[in-house]
Amino acid sequence: MGPLLDAWRLAVGTLTAVPVAPPRTVDARTAGRAMLLAPLAAAPLALVVAGIGLVGPEVGLTPLVTAVLAIAGLVAGSRALHLDGLADTADGLTASYDRRRSLEVMKSGAAGPAGVAAVVLVLLLQVTALTSVLRQDHGWLVAGVLVCLSRCSLALACTRGVPGARPDGLGATYVGSVRPLATVSIWLGSALVAALLAGLPGLLAVLAAAAAVVLLLRRAVTRFGGVTGDVFGAAVELSLAALLVVASA
């Protein structure tokens, strides 16, 4: 139970603002388990989004205002960690064709024009798509579940065989920590959940999210030589955007 508890604490403490005791041990095995637990660890964030989506219309808020508040709650609940990764990844991809220079830009932490544009555009996409989702029957429930499913992207990004861009940094412990079979299993599980919840559109949403993450990882490996913690964050945000866009249709 100890290793699993450490993985749970690592997942919750890293991916949410929920206060938990620190894990006693953080190694590659614990990190891999934490990434597999990420969809469950995101349950508090899903409850925030679903709760706002349910209560908003009851107090007279429009779907657009409700969606903005829901996404704002999600950002606050994750301490904007994934948005920071999205911004740094976008800056790195546009900074230079030199790998070392791109990694230096990403490590600096300062958001450049590309990073700001990426955050604004992805947030607009998420809010607009969520507005449509909330108009659907039980849209608040669908939105909450999609928040959890978007965290499956972390297992894919940490799959063994996906190289790391550098030996240090926040993501170094997580790189290659998830077995391919575990990644396939968690995505098949997410596809089943989505299909049971929303039928064919739910299944298509999961496929779109997986495709978006794969394209991001391929680009990161080509440009940076591998993935970083920032790429993990970008994967989460792009996955959620893809899920919401397809579900909104």
Rosetta silent file (secondary structure, phi, psi, omega in degrees, C-alpha in Angstrom):
SEQUENCE: MGPLLDAWRLAVGTLTAVPVAPPRTVDARTAGRAMLLAPLAAAPLALVVAGIGLVGPEVGLTPLVTAVLAIAGLVAGSRALHLDGLADTADGLTASYDRRRSLEVMKSGAAGPAGVAAVVLVLLLQVTALTSVLRQDHGWLVAGVLVCLSRCSLALACTRGVPGARPDGLGATYVGSVRPLATVSIWLGSALVAALLAGLPGLLAVLAAAAAVVLLLRRAVTRFGGVTGDVFGAAVELSLAALLVVASA
SCORE:     score description
SCORE:     0.000 S_00000001
   1 L     0.000  -29.033 -178.156    0.000    0.000    0.000 S_00000001
   2 H   -59.426  -51.016  179.166    2.928    2.340    0.654 S_00000001
   3 H   -61.123  -39.320  179.473    4.130    2.683   -2.970 S_00000001
   4 H   -67.458  -38.513  177.299    0.584    3.165   -4.238 S_00000001
   5 H   -65.014  -39.829  176.612   -0.088    5.805   -1.579 S_00000001
   6 H   -61.136  -42.456  179.336    3.094    7.604   -2.589 S_00000001
   7 H   -64.321  -40.354  179.008    1.952    7.571   -6.210 S_00000001
   8 H   -64.262  -44.820  179.200   -1.469    8.919   -5.229 S_00000001
   9 H   -63.247  -39.045  179.600    0.060   11.716   -3.185 S_00000001
  10 H   -65.754  -42.738 -179.882    2.426   12.573   -6.016 S_00000001
  11 H   -64.438  -49.602 -178.118   -0.401   12.693   -8.555 S_00000001
  12 H   -66.763  -44.825 -177.745   -2.731   14.794   -6.414 S_00000001
  13 H   -67.513  -31.069 -179.326   -0.006   17.089   -5.106 S_00000001
  14 H   -83.852  -40.529 -169.543    1.470   17.716   -8.545 S_00000001
  15 H   -96.353  -10.339  179.624   -1.661   17.991  -10.661 S_00000001
  16 L  -136.459  170.545  176.784   -4.039   19.786   -8.297 S_00000001
  17 L   -92.491    8.350  179.468   -4.033   22.441   -5.615 S_00000001
  18 L   -70.767  124.949 -178.985   -5.457   19.967   -3.091 S_00000001
  19 L   -72.721  127.563  176.793   -3.086   19.829   -0.094 S_00000001
  20 L  -137.608  160.093  175.820   -1.699   16.343    0.557 S_00000001
  21 L   -66.783  144.850 -179.987    1.223   14.925    2.503 S_00000001
  22 L   -67.956  148.079  176.492    4.377   14.616    0.395 S_00000001
  23 L   -67.030  148.521 -179.810    5.271   11.140   -0.883 S_00000001
  24 L   -74.128  -33.687 -178.749    8.006    9.377    1.029 S_00000001
  25 L  -133.064  133.073  175.287    9.704    8.149   -2.138 S_00000001
  26 L  -125.755  104.306  175.965    9.731    9.663   -5.615 S_00000001
  27 L  -133.750 -175.955 -175.875   11.349    7.470   -8.241 S_00000001
  28 H   -61.438  -37.413 -179.519   10.526    6.399  -11.786 S_00000001
  29 H   -67.098  -43.130  177.795    8.194    3.633  -10.608 S_00000001
  30 H   -64.765  -40.970  179.677    6.263    5.976   -8.333 S_00000001
  31 H   -62.746  -42.387  179.200    6.114    8.587  -11.100 S_00000001
  32 H   -62.299  -42.668  177.714    4.736    6.061  -13.578 S_00000001
  33 H   -65.086  -37.250  178.663    2.018    4.996  -11.192 S_00000001
  34 H   -62.499  -39.422  179.574    1.191    8.637  -10.513 S_00000001
  35 H   -68.518  -33.217  176.323    0.680    9.270  -14.221 S_00000001
  36 H   -71.921  -28.593  178.131   -1.652    6.295  -14.460 S_00000001
  37 H   -85.628   -5.587 -174.806   -3.601    7.638  -11.484 S_00000001
  38 H   -53.677  -43.956  178.766   -3.763   11.138  -12.987 S_00000001
  39 H   -59.446  -37.256  177.833   -7.352   10.799  -14.324 S_00000001
  40 H   -74.691  -37.232  179.249   -8.579    9.824  -10.845 S_00000001
  41 H   -64.347  -24.030  179.405   -6.428   12.448   -9.157 S_00000001
  42 L   -81.832    3.029 -178.821   -8.156   15.055  -11.320 S_00000001
  43 H   -55.578  -41.855  177.018  -11.533   14.186   -9.763 S_00000001
  44 H   -59.961  -37.104  177.879  -11.556   17.318   -7.535 S_00000001
  45 H   -67.848  -39.598  178.500  -11.016   19.449  -10.640 S_00000001
  46 H   -63.920  -37.575  178.307  -13.773   17.573  -12.442 S_00000001
  47 H   -64.963  -37.272  177.393  -16.124   18.209   -9.539 S_00000001
  48 H   -62.261  -49.318 -178.489  -15.393   21.933   -9.752 S_00000001
  49 H   -64.354  -47.512 -179.492  -16.162   22.034  -13.480 S_00000001
  50 H   -64.180  -40.191  179.774  -19.238   19.817  -13.199 S_00000001
  51 H   -62.977  -45.570  178.123  -20.513   21.718  -10.160 S_00000001
  52 H   -65.227  -39.973  179.112  -20.238   25.097  -11.849 S_00000001
  53 H   -64.314  -30.729  179.368  -21.795   23.649  -14.994 S_00000001
  54 H   -81.064  -43.448 -174.402  -24.743   22.338  -12.988 S_00000001
  55 H   -79.743  -32.929 -175.646  -25.318   25.346  -10.717 S_00000001
  56 H   -49.539  -56.391 -179.993  -24.655   28.095  -13.268 S_00000001
  57 H   -62.620  -29.789 -178.560  -27.929   27.793  -15.221 S_00000001
  58 H   -68.321  -25.151  179.342  -29.871   27.359  -11.974 S_00000001
  59 L  -103.225   11.895  173.543  -28.778   30.813  -10.791 S_00000001
  60 L    92.008   10.219  178.663  -29.447   32.447  -14.150 S_00000001
  61 L   -79.288  145.036  176.509  -25.993   32.429  -15.708 S_00000001
  62 L   -73.003  160.110  177.302  -25.701   32.033  -19.463 S_00000001
  63 H   -58.020  -35.234 -179.740  -23.836   28.989  -20.837 S_00000001
  64 H   -67.056  -47.105  178.584  -20.953   31.228  -21.916 S_00000001
  65 H   -63.439  -40.682  178.448  -20.500   32.803  -18.484 S_00000001
  66 H   -61.228  -42.765 -179.954  -20.842   29.389  -16.868 S_00000001
  67 H   -64.306  -41.319  178.690  -18.162   27.974  -19.180 S_00000001
  68 H   -61.666  -45.592  179.495  -15.782   30.838  -18.409 S_00000001
  69 H   -64.617  -38.101  179.764  -16.221   30.315  -14.668 S_00000001
  70 H   -64.877  -45.277  178.522  -15.777   26.562  -15.036 S_00000001
  71 H   -66.920  -36.892  176.887  -12.519   26.923  -16.968 S_00000001
  72 H   -62.906  -41.713  176.699  -11.346   29.558  -14.488 S_00000001
  73 H   -63.607  -37.717  177.943  -12.020   27.132  -11.641 S_00000001
  74 H   -65.023  -43.382  179.014  -10.111   24.433  -13.496 S_00000001
  75 H   -63.132  -44.806  179.387   -7.121   26.721  -14.022 S_00000001
  76 H   -64.594  -39.785 -177.644   -7.101   27.753  -10.365 S_00000001
  77 H   -68.798  -21.918  177.327   -7.482   24.160   -9.216 S_00000001
  78 L  -105.263    8.649 -178.562   -4.431   23.075  -11.199 S_00000001
  79 L    56.878   28.605  179.456   -2.434   26.207  -10.282 S_00000001
  80 L    56.134   21.694 -176.493   -2.222   26.989  -14.025 S_00000001
  81 H   -60.480  -45.151 -175.980    0.546   24.386  -14.201 S_00000001
  82 H   -73.414  -33.902  176.034   -0.509   22.963  -17.555 S_00000001
  83 H   -65.361  -37.096  176.186   -1.075   26.386  -19.106 S_00000001
  84 H   -61.530  -41.928  177.377    2.441   27.335  -18.092 S_00000001
  85 H   -64.881  -39.068  177.512    3.704   24.233  -19.889 S_00000001
  86 H   -61.511  -45.280 -179.408    1.649   25.097  -22.958 S_00000001
  87 H   -63.288  -46.222 -178.965    3.108   28.600  -23.075 S_00000001
  88 H   -65.647  -37.676  178.798    6.691   27.422  -22.659 S_00000001
  89 H   -65.403  -43.829  178.289    6.255   24.700  -25.271 S_00000001
  90 H   -62.344  -41.486  177.671    4.846   27.153  -27.803 S_00000001
  91 H   -63.994  -40.635  179.444    7.725   29.555  -27.154 S_00000001
  92 H   -65.009  -38.610 -179.007   10.243   26.748  -27.534 S_00000001
  93 H   -69.406  -26.060 -176.657    8.749   25.581  -30.811 S_00000001
  94 H  -106.151   -4.848 -174.286    8.880   29.070  -32.299 S_00000001
  95 H   -73.050  -46.048 -172.525   12.083   30.404  -30.736 S_00000001
  96 L  -167.687  157.189  173.526   14.696   28.760  -32.907 S_00000001
  97 L   -85.477   -2.800  176.219   15.482   25.696  -34.967 S_00000001
  98 L   -84.515  122.678 -175.408   18.445   25.148  -32.676 S_00000001
  99 H   -58.212  -47.186 -176.554   17.529   22.516  -30.095 S_00000001
 100 H   -63.138  -41.610  179.444   19.669   23.962  -27.323 S_00000001
 101 H   -64.134  -41.063  179.284   18.312   27.473  -27.826 S_00000001
 102 H   -62.452  -42.405  179.435   14.726   26.216  -27.772 S_00000001
 103 H   -67.116  -34.619  177.082   15.284   24.372  -24.496 S_00000001
 104 H   -65.095  -40.894  178.668   16.878   27.462  -22.961 S_00000001
 105 H   -63.251  -43.092 -179.785   13.836   29.532  -23.906 S_00000001
 106 H   -65.013  -36.082 -177.500   11.514   26.957  -22.367 S_00000001
 107 H   -75.423  -22.235 -176.611   13.549   26.818  -19.173 S_00000001
 108 H   -64.519  -31.933  177.858   13.576   30.596  -18.734 S_00000001
 109 L    85.652  -10.270  179.089    9.911   30.602  -17.725 S_00000001
 110 L   -82.693  131.235 -178.942    9.160   33.957  -19.364 S_00000001
 111 L   -83.238  124.238  176.480    6.161   33.848  -21.701 S_00000001
 112 L   -94.368 -174.742 -178.539    6.832   35.226  -25.161 S_00000001
 113 H   -57.652  -41.968 -179.172    4.346   36.208  -27.889 S_00000001
 114 H   -65.565  -39.994  179.420    3.882   32.624  -29.090 S_00000001
 115 H   -64.772  -44.363  179.075    3.261   31.391  -25.560 S_00000001
 116 H   -63.011  -44.435 -179.470    0.703   34.087  -24.824 S_00000001
 117 H   -62.325  -41.730 -179.610   -1.047   33.475  -28.140 S_00000001
 118 H   -62.698  -44.807 -179.939   -1.155   29.715  -27.523 S_00000001
 119 H   -63.093  -46.312 -178.903   -2.675   30.129  -24.063 S_00000001
 120 H   -62.066  -46.936 -176.910   -5.278   32.638  -25.260 S_00000001
 121 H   -66.463  -42.341 -179.586   -6.285   30.564  -28.284 S_00000001
 122 H   -67.956  -40.453  177.045   -6.502   27.266  -26.405 S_00000001
 123 H   -63.874  -40.554  177.252   -8.509   28.851  -23.577 S_00000001
 124 H   -62.441  -41.277  179.163  -10.882   30.421  -26.101 S_00000001
 125 H   -63.870  -44.236  179.681  -11.276   27.056  -27.776 S_00000001
 126 H   -64.240  -45.752 -178.599  -11.969   25.341  -24.470 S_00000001
 127 H   -64.472  -45.548 -179.013  -14.470   27.954  -23.304 S_00000001
 128 H   -62.602  -45.408 -179.957  -16.322   28.064  -26.638 S_00000001
 129 H   -67.039  -40.585  179.323  -16.540   24.281  -26.886 S_00000001
 130 H   -63.733  -34.080  176.489  -17.545   23.923  -23.232 S_00000001
 131 H   -56.837  -43.864  178.641  -20.345   26.432  -23.818 S_00000001
 132 H   -69.327  -39.493  179.563  -21.822   24.075  -26.411 S_00000001
 133 H   -61.893  -41.608 -177.325  -21.288   21.018  -24.227 S_00000001
 134 H   -68.393  -17.762  176.958  -23.133   22.638  -21.314 S_00000001
 135 L   -79.132  -14.903 -178.237  -26.150   23.221  -23.537 S_00000001
 136 L   -81.356  162.354  175.092  -26.511   19.472  -24.029 S_00000001
 137 L   -61.606  129.686 -178.633  -28.469   17.149  -21.752 S_00000001
 138 L    56.520   30.965 -179.874  -26.292   16.343  -18.742 S_00000001
 139 H   -61.302  -31.672  178.478  -23.576   18.486  -20.293 S_00000001
 140 H   -62.429  -37.091  179.253  -22.224   19.310  -16.842 S_00000001
 141 H   -70.826  -43.260  177.868  -21.545   15.606  -16.259 S_00000001
 142 H   -58.937  -43.769 -179.009  -19.881   15.172  -19.645 S_00000001
 143 H   -60.842  -44.116  179.750  -17.657   18.180  -18.945 S_00000001
 144 H   -62.737  -43.476  179.757  -16.507   16.789  -15.614 S_00000001
 145 H   -64.930  -39.289 -179.338  -15.683   13.387  -17.071 S_00000001
 146 H   -64.467  -32.564  175.633  -13.755   14.946  -19.958 S_00000001
 147 H   -59.735  -45.239  178.442  -11.554   16.811  -17.476 S_00000001
 148 H   -64.549  -45.306 -177.026  -10.540   13.466  -15.987 S_00000001
 149 H   -64.724  -28.972 -179.694  -10.048   11.812  -19.372 S_00000001
 150 H   -63.735  -23.934 -179.383   -7.794   14.648  -20.556 S_00000001
 151 L   -77.659   -7.437  171.875   -5.247   13.573  -17.926 S_00000001
 152 H   -63.514  -21.325  179.079   -4.765   10.265  -19.788 S_00000001
 153 H   -60.379  -27.437 -178.979   -2.484   12.311  -22.017 S_00000001
 154 H   -67.936  -38.235  176.758    0.142   12.204  -19.273 S_00000001
 155 H   -63.042  -40.959  179.143    0.463    8.425  -19.493 S_00000001
 156 H   -64.654  -42.706 -179.414    0.975    8.712  -23.234 S_00000001
 157 H   -67.494  -25.905 -177.424    3.606   11.423  -22.843 S_00000001
 158 L  -101.417   12.692 -178.073    5.450    9.332  -20.238 S_00000001
 159 E   -66.649  140.271  177.724    5.342    6.063  -22.152 S_00000001
 160 L   -58.635  129.540 -176.360    8.570    4.093  -22.307 S_00000001
 161 L   110.984  -21.886  173.370   10.224    4.794  -25.654 S_00000001
 162 L   -86.333  112.681 -172.727    9.342    8.499  -25.716 S_00000001
 163 L   -73.407  159.664  173.866   12.729   10.121  -25.030 S_00000001
 164 E   -91.988  148.329 -178.477   13.419   12.992  -22.674 S_00000001
 165 L   -78.765  -26.236  179.986   14.845   16.225  -24.031 S_00000001
 166 L  -153.202  157.343 -175.406   17.215   16.707  -21.092 S_00000001
 167 L   -79.320  -10.778 -178.745   18.354   14.755  -18.036 S_00000001
 168 L  -115.810 -173.750  177.735   17.218   17.382  -15.524 S_00000001
 169 L    97.875  170.192 -175.515   14.048   19.386  -14.939 S_00000001
 170 L   -60.322  -35.263 -173.820   10.620   18.677  -13.477 S_00000001
 171 L   -88.656   -4.695 -173.230    9.746   16.030  -16.045 S_00000001
 172 L   -59.189  -40.118 -178.405   12.982   14.015  -15.934 S_00000001
 173 L   -67.667  -27.439 -174.585   11.696   11.531  -13.330 S_00000001
 174 L   -87.464  -22.380 -175.242    8.525   10.892  -15.323 S_00000001
 175 L   -59.713  126.757  177.851   10.072   10.306  -18.744 S_00000001
 176 L    68.009   19.858 -174.446    9.648    6.686  -19.825 S_00000001
 177 L   -88.906   -8.293 -177.365    8.040    5.722  -16.519 S_00000001
 178 E  -112.265  130.651  178.481    4.862    4.167  -17.978 S_00000001
 179 L   -71.162  144.170 -179.499    4.825    0.823  -19.737 S_00000001
 180 H   -55.199  -39.752 -179.900    3.273    0.809  -23.232 S_00000001
 181 H   -62.926  -37.794  178.172    0.721   -1.831  -22.218 S_00000001
 182 H   -66.513  -38.722  178.203   -0.422    0.359  -19.321 S_00000001
 183 H   -63.303  -46.623  178.516   -0.776    3.331  -21.670 S_00000001
 184 H   -59.927  -41.649 -177.841   -2.870    1.321  -24.120 S_00000001
 185 H   -64.024  -43.606 -176.801   -5.018    0.036  -21.267 S_00000001
 186 H   -69.547  -32.608  177.567   -5.747    3.459  -19.812 S_00000001
 187 H   -75.364  -35.371  174.516   -6.689    4.867  -23.213 S_00000001
 188 H   -64.406  -39.504  176.594   -8.930    1.906  -23.981 S_00000001
 189 H   -63.315  -41.439  178.952  -10.559    2.449  -20.618 S_00000001
 190 H   -66.018  -37.225  177.851  -11.084    6.135  -21.354 S_00000001
 191 H   -64.807  -39.522  178.229  -12.591    5.284  -24.737 S_00000001
 192 H   -64.480  -44.879  178.834  -15.007    2.869  -23.056 S_00000001
 193 H   -61.122  -45.671 -178.821  -16.040    5.457  -20.473 S_00000001
 194 H   -64.377  -39.569  179.752  -16.542    8.113  -23.142 S_00000001
 195 H   -67.135  -40.284  178.220  -18.550    5.748  -25.348 S_00000001
 196 H   -66.538  -32.922 -177.080  -20.808    4.725  -22.454 S_00000001
 197 H   -80.503  -42.531 -171.587  -21.327    8.356  -21.510 S_00000001
 198 H  -131.770    9.511  177.693  -21.809    9.962  -24.910 S_00000001
 199 L    71.101 -146.859 -177.956  -21.898    7.203  -27.514 S_00000001
 200 H   -58.680  -42.677  177.527  -20.020    7.609  -30.784 S_00000001
 201 H   -57.855  -36.466  177.846  -19.222   11.318  -30.210 S_00000001
 202 H   -65.139  -42.793  178.153  -17.523   10.377  -26.939 S_00000001
 203 H   -63.746  -43.176  178.775  -15.422    7.723  -28.636 S_00000001
 204 H   -64.148  -33.760  178.778  -14.467   10.128  -31.421 S_00000001
 205 H   -63.423  -42.898  178.843  -13.517   12.725  -28.811 S_00000001
 206 H   -65.426  -41.342  178.202  -11.040   10.330  -27.192 S_00000001
 207 H   -62.592  -40.484  178.839   -9.556    9.426  -30.573 S_00000001
 208 H   -64.968  -40.178  178.657   -9.145   13.122  -31.396 S_00000001
 209 H   -64.130  -44.082  179.003   -7.439   13.766  -28.061 S_00000001
 210 H   -61.552  -42.015  179.316   -5.048   10.858  -28.582 S_00000001
 211 H   -63.498  -41.082 -179.840   -4.199   12.114  -32.075 S_00000001
 212 H   -63.208  -41.713 -179.355   -3.536   15.640  -30.788 S_00000001
 213 H   -68.782  -41.650  178.998   -1.178   14.347  -28.093 S_00000001
 214 H   -60.962  -43.362  178.757    0.661   12.045  -30.495 S_00000001
 215 H   -63.315  -40.797  177.898    1.224   14.923  -32.924 S_00000001
 216 H   -62.794  -46.669 -178.670    2.511   17.117  -30.104 S_00000001
 217 H   -63.774  -39.966  178.798    4.892   14.428  -28.859 S_00000001
 218 H   -62.559  -42.011  179.416    6.178   13.766  -32.359 S_00000001
 219 H   -66.884  -39.776  179.975    6.864   17.458  -32.857 S_00000001
 220 H   -63.627  -42.396  179.362    8.573   17.732  -29.473 S_00000001
 221 H   -65.059  -39.578  179.627   10.864   14.806  -30.230 S_00000001
 222 H   -66.791  -42.830 -173.658   11.733   16.277  -33.630 S_00000001
 223 H   -88.398  -39.717 -174.472   12.410   19.792  -32.359 S_00000001
 224 H  -103.933  -13.371 -174.683   13.674   19.269  -28.804 S_00000001
 225 L    89.374    0.615 -179.343   15.002   15.746  -28.990 S_00000001
 226 L   161.473 -166.334 -177.039   12.348   14.555  -26.560 S_00000001
 227 E  -103.895  161.060  176.067    9.754   15.648  -24.035 S_00000001
 228 L  -135.137  176.674  175.464    9.943   17.874  -20.964 S_00000001
 229 H   -60.082  -33.760  177.772    7.613   18.751  -18.105 S_00000001
 230 H   -64.151  -39.304  178.820    6.353   21.661  -20.204 S_00000001
 231 H   -64.873  -35.532  175.955    5.350   19.282  -22.986 S_00000001
 232 H   -58.922  -45.716  179.534    3.381   17.250  -20.443 S_00000001
 233 H   -63.397  -42.604  178.042    1.396   20.351  -19.540 S_00000001
 234 H   -61.680  -37.291  179.244    0.795   21.230  -23.173 S_00000001
 235 H   -61.768  -41.455  179.235   -0.444   17.678  -23.773 S_00000001
 236 H   -62.899  -47.613 -176.839   -3.079   18.042  -21.050 S_00000001
 237 H   -66.371  -41.709  179.274   -4.382   21.353  -22.377 S_00000001
 238 H   -69.145  -36.604  177.257   -4.494   20.205  -26.015 S_00000001
 239 H   -62.400  -45.763  179.005   -6.133   16.938  -25.006 S_00000001
 240 H   -63.245  -41.342  178.695   -8.874   18.764  -23.101 S_00000001
 241 H   -61.268  -44.928  179.843   -9.429   21.136  -25.998 S_00000001
 242 H   -63.768  -43.196  178.678   -9.760   18.255  -28.460 S_00000001
 243 H   -60.347  -46.029 -177.790  -12.162   16.376  -26.188 S_00000001
 244 H   -68.160  -39.999 -178.058  -14.380   19.413  -25.698 S_00000001
 245 H   -62.874  -48.947 -179.504  -14.387   20.420  -29.373 S_00000001
 246 H   -67.196  -40.418  179.232  -15.487   16.993  -30.598 S_00000001
 247 H   -64.523  -31.013 -179.048  -17.962   16.565  -27.738 S_00000001
 248 H   -69.015  -21.045 -179.731  -19.467   19.971  -28.536 S_00000001
 249 L   -82.946    0.000    0.000  -20.386   18.736  -32.010 S_00000001
